[in-house]
Amino acid sequence: MLIIAGLGNPGAKYAGNRHNIGFMAVDAIQRRPGFSPWSKKFKAEISEGELAGEKVLLIKPQTFMNLSGEAVGEAMRFYKLGPESVIAIYDELDLAAGKARIKTGGGHGGHNGVKSLDAHCGKDYRRLRLGIGHPGVKELVHNHVLGDFAKADQAWLSPLLDAITDNAEMLVKAEDSQLMNKLALAVGGKPDDEKPKAEKPQQPKPAGKSHIHQARGGAKPNIPTTGPMAEMLKKMFGDKGK
């Protein structure tokens, strides 16, 4: 069984916030056929379903972001799961809007929801980080994160959420590079395997020796000393041995 936890803050006041993109992602997955309606358990809203033949619990902690780990940790203990069975989806300031990255483990990067997950669940869970962009200066971060997505953001936000939903099996099967390619294409980027790779500096070839140089520095040629060829050479160059 896997737990896919979207991070966010509960209530209509926060529903459209950039900080709630994790909630938006699991909401989109829950709309797939086969997932149960949202119900309340583990201090969270949960929905059960199946992806790629694996039982999946979608969870939206209702404890507010800073205590997200309490809900996810409670669900983990109930199902006797380790952190390797958890996938967290959340917003990332340090990624450009619409970019996505996935990894296992790592630091919290100042994200309070991730700090809470680390404390209650361990650190070795998979993390799907969805970029919301940085406002440019530290003083604007709070309002940016807790501000609603702008209308212009829908140009990438809706395709990104649709792509996460359409390719959720890849998320479950840990087909991370394929998933990242799908998400990049959805928002008009290039898949990772098509991005130009830094060319390796060419090593200078050793200077080639001319035929003359090779002849001078190489082994002496095998000149016949007897026979018709030897006689002809003697007539042409003389007998230098004398």
CSV table of C-alpha atoms in Angstrom, one decimal, residues 1-2 17 22 24 31 40 53 60 66 76 81-83 85 105 113 129 133 139 154 166 176 198 204 221 223 225:
chain,number,residue,atom,x,y,z
A,1,MET,CA,0.0,0.0,0.0
A,2,LEU,CA,1.1,3.6,-0.7
A,17,ASN,CA,-3.3,29.5,-2.4
A,22,GLY,CA,-0.3,19.7,-3.0
A,24,MET,CA,-4.9,20.4,-5.7
A,31,ARG,CA,-11.2,12.4,-9.5
A,40,LYS,CA,-12.4,11.9,7.5
A,53,GLY,CA,-2.3,-2.6,-9.2
A,60,LYS,CA,-5.0,15.7,2.8
A,66,ASN,CA,2.8,23.1,10.1
A,76,MET,CA,1.5,5.2,8.5
A,81,LEU,CA,4.0,1.4,6.8
A,82,GLY,CA,7.5,2.9,6.6
A,83,PRO,CA,8.5,6.2,5.0
A,85,SER,CA,5.6,3.9,1.3
A,105,GLY,CA,14.8,12.1,1.1
A,113,GLY,CA,4.9,21.0,6.2
A,129,ARG,CA,7.9,19.2,-5.5
A,133,GLY,CA,8.3,30.4,-8.4
A,139,GLU,CA,9.9,40.1,2.3
A,154,GLN,CA,-3.8,28.6,-15.1
A,166,ASP,CA,-3.1,11.1,-16.2
A,176,ASP,CA,10.4,9.1,-12.1
A,198,ALA,CA,27.0,19.8,-22.0
A,204,PRO,CA,43.8,17.1,-28.0
A,221,PRO,CA,64.6,-1.0,-42.7
A,223,ILE,CA,67.8,-4.1,-46.5
A,225,THR,CA,72.5,-8.0,-48.4
